[in-house]
Amino acid sequence: MADLFSDEWMKGFMEEWNKEPELSDALAQINFNTVIAYGMDGDDQPLGMMVIENGKAISAGSYDGSTELNWDLRASPDSWNKWLKKGLGMMGLGMAYTSRKLKFNIGDYMAMIKDPRMASPFVKSFTVMGRVG
């Protein structure tokens, strides 16, 4: 498997994202557009990023610092690996957020979690991450 959030890994994540109707199709229904970055807690900048247009991932790769982000998600390598193996349900997401195991360096967690049209696909994205080979 490619290193987590590397250019190769992010491209694989983009493929899996677009194959999952509960993620890409659900977000397409609300015309969801965003730039999401992922990385390790404590690092200066995220490792990988993905651009979403109308719910579909249109590009992904290493983060080079030049793209404005809407979301920047950070966690420890151990937490990421746990969520990749087991996924993350709504209760787990709440626990991860309140315990600061999942940090939103950029992005409004409270606004996202209050909107089921966004919250359910967000939770599903962790399951999809686990499919990256």
PDB file of N, CA, C and O in Angstrom, residues 5 8 15 21 25 30 34 36 61 63 73 75 80-81 84 94 99 102 107 110 121 126 129:
ATOM      1  N   PHE A   5      -1.885   9.216   2.561  1.00  0.00           N
ATOM      2  CA  PHE A   5      -2.010  10.593   2.073  1.00  0.00           C
ATOM      3  C   PHE A   5      -0.919  11.009   1.095  1.00  0.00           C
ATOM      4  O   PHE A   5      -0.798  12.184   0.768  1.00  0.00           O
ATOM      5  N   GLU A   8       0.128   9.037  -4.563  1.00  0.00           N
ATOM      6  CA  GLU A   8      -0.450   7.783  -5.074  1.00  0.00           C
ATOM      7  C   GLU A   8      -1.670   7.367  -4.258  1.00  0.00           C
ATOM      8  O   GLU A   8      -2.697   6.971  -4.800  1.00  0.00           O
ATOM      9  N   GLU A  15     -10.416   7.643  -6.623  1.00  0.00           N
ATOM     10  CA  GLU A  15     -11.124   6.598  -7.375  1.00  0.00           C
ATOM     11  C   GLU A  15     -12.199   5.951  -6.517  1.00  0.00           C
ATOM     12  O   GLU A  15     -13.331   5.743  -6.969  1.00  0.00           O
ATOM     13  N   PRO A  21     -21.599   5.549  -4.140  1.00  0.00           N
ATOM     14  CA  PRO A  21     -22.783   6.402  -4.288  1.00  0.00           C
ATOM     15  C   PRO A  21     -23.200   7.108  -2.996  1.00  0.00           C
ATOM     16  O   PRO A  21     -23.699   8.231  -3.048  1.00  0.00           O
ATOM     17  N   ASP A  25     -22.456  10.501  -4.931  1.00  0.00           N
ATOM     18  CA  ASP A  25     -23.803  10.811  -5.415  1.00  0.00           C
ATOM     19  C   ASP A  25     -24.591  11.624  -4.385  1.00  0.00           C
ATOM     20  O   ASP A  25     -25.332  12.540  -4.737  1.00  0.00           O
ATOM     21  N   ILE A  30     -26.451  17.823  -3.374  1.00  0.00           N
ATOM     22  CA  ILE A  30     -26.456  19.147  -2.732  1.00  0.00           C
ATOM     23  C   ILE A  30     -25.410  20.070  -3.377  1.00  0.00           C
ATOM     24  O   ILE A  30     -25.054  21.096  -2.799  1.00  0.00           O
ATOM     25  N   THR A  34     -15.750  21.578  -2.704  1.00  0.00           N
ATOM     26  CA  THR A  34     -14.830  21.861  -1.608  1.00  0.00           C
ATOM     27  C   THR A  34     -13.427  21.389  -1.945  1.00  0.00           C
ATOM     28  O   THR A  34     -13.223  20.658  -2.922  1.00  0.00           O
ATOM     29  N   ILE A  36     -10.516  19.440   0.303  1.00  0.00           N
ATOM     30  CA  ILE A  36     -10.275  18.766   1.582  1.00  0.00           C
ATOM     31  C   ILE A  36      -8.821  18.329   1.639  1.00  0.00           C
ATOM     32  O   ILE A  36      -8.316  17.717   0.692  1.00  0.00           O
ATOM     33  N   GLY A  61      -4.041  14.509  -4.802  1.00  0.00           N
ATOM     34  CA  GLY A  61      -2.600  14.301  -4.790  1.00  0.00           C
ATOM     35  C   GLY A  61      -1.970  14.879  -3.546  1.00  0.00           C
ATOM     36  O   GLY A  61      -2.653  15.208  -2.572  1.00  0.00           O
ATOM     37  N   TYR A  63      -0.281  17.595  -1.154  1.00  0.00           N
ATOM     38  CA  TYR A  63      -0.564  19.008  -0.932  1.00  0.00           C
ATOM     39  C   TYR A  63       0.731  19.790  -1.064  1.00  0.00           C
ATOM     40  O   TYR A  63       1.720  19.487  -0.400  1.00  0.00           O
ATOM     41  N   LEU A  73      -8.129  18.202   7.807  1.00  0.00           N
ATOM     42  CA  LEU A  73      -8.379  17.203   8.846  1.00  0.00           C
ATOM     43  C   LEU A  73      -7.063  16.600   9.308  1.00  0.00           C
ATOM     44  O   LEU A  73      -6.263  16.148   8.484  1.00  0.00           O
ATOM     45  N   ALA A  75      -5.042  14.032  12.348  1.00  0.00           N
ATOM     46  CA  ALA A  75      -5.088  13.035  13.420  1.00  0.00           C
ATOM     47  C   ALA A  75      -3.716  12.381  13.506  1.00  0.00           C
ATOM     48  O   ALA A  75      -2.868  12.566  12.621  1.00  0.00           O
ATOM     49  N   TRP A  80      -5.599   7.487  12.435  1.00  0.00           N
ATOM     50  CA  TRP A  80      -5.946   7.278  11.024  1.00  0.00           C
ATOM     51  C   TRP A  80      -5.999   5.789  10.705  1.00  0.00           C
ATOM     52  O   TRP A  80      -6.937   5.312  10.072  1.00  0.00           O
ATOM     53  N   ASN A  81      -4.970   5.054  11.138  1.00  0.00           N
ATOM     54  CA  ASN A  81      -4.924   3.614  10.827  1.00  0.00           C
ATOM     55  C   ASN A  81      -6.088   2.860  11.458  1.00  0.00           C
ATOM     56  O   ASN A  81      -6.656   1.957  10.834  1.00  0.00           O
ATOM     57  N   LEU A  84      -9.128   3.624   9.345  1.00  0.00           N
ATOM     58  CA  LEU A  84      -9.043   2.958   8.043  1.00  0.00           C
ATOM     59  C   LEU A  84      -9.468   1.499   8.155  1.00  0.00           C
ATOM     60  O   LEU A  84     -10.084   0.955   7.245  1.00  0.00           O
ATOM     61  N   GLY A  94     -18.142  11.782  16.818  1.00  0.00           N
ATOM     62  CA  GLY A  94     -18.322  12.719  17.925  1.00  0.00           C
ATOM     63  C   GLY A  94     -17.267  12.538  19.002  1.00  0.00           C
ATOM     64  O   GLY A  94     -16.707  13.517  19.513  1.00  0.00           O
ATOM     65  N   SER A  99     -12.639  14.418  21.844  1.00  0.00           N
ATOM     66  CA  SER A  99     -11.385  14.011  22.499  1.00  0.00           C
ATOM     67  C   SER A  99     -10.161  14.573  21.785  1.00  0.00           C
ATOM     68  O   SER A  99      -9.035  14.321  22.202  1.00  0.00           O
ATOM     69  N   LEU A 102      -9.471  13.710  16.320  1.00  0.00           N
ATOM     70  CA  LEU A 102      -9.673  14.236  14.968  1.00  0.00           C
ATOM     71  C   LEU A 102      -9.807  15.745  15.093  1.00  0.00           C
ATOM     72  O   LEU A 102     -10.690  16.238  15.782  1.00  0.00           O
ATOM     73  N   GLY A 107     -12.174  24.329   8.703  1.00  0.00           N
ATOM     74  CA  GLY A 107     -13.489  23.725   8.475  1.00  0.00           C
ATOM     75  C   GLY A 107     -14.357  23.820   9.708  1.00  0.00           C
ATOM     76  O   GLY A 107     -13.863  23.889  10.829  1.00  0.00           O
ATOM     77  N   MET A 110     -19.082  21.807  13.436  1.00  0.00           N
ATOM     78  CA  MET A 110     -20.451  21.918  13.957  1.00  0.00           C
ATOM     79  C   MET A 110     -21.462  22.141  12.834  1.00  0.00           C
ATOM     80  O   MET A 110     -22.533  21.552  12.840  1.00  0.00           O
ATOM     81  N   PRO A 121     -22.313  11.472   4.471  1.00  0.00           N
ATOM     82  CA  PRO A 121     -21.208  11.225   3.532  1.00  0.00           C
ATOM     83  C   PRO A 121     -19.831  11.402   4.184  1.00  0.00           C
ATOM     84  O   PRO A 121     -18.899  10.663   3.873  1.00  0.00           O
ATOM     85  N   PHE A 126     -14.680   7.771   5.699  1.00  0.00           N
ATOM     86  CA  PHE A 126     -13.698   6.994   6.453  1.00  0.00           C
ATOM     87  C   PHE A 126     -13.714   5.530   6.043  1.00  0.00           C
ATOM     88  O   PHE A 126     -12.669   4.880   5.962  1.00  0.00           O
ATOM     89  N   MET A 129     -11.948   5.385   2.719  1.00  0.00           N
ATOM     90  CA  MET A 129     -10.491   5.443   2.887  1.00  0.00           C
ATOM     91  C   MET A 129      -9.904   4.051   3.090  1.00  0.00           C
ATOM     92  O   MET A 129      -8.824   3.749   2.595  1.00  0.00           O
TER      93      MET A 129
END
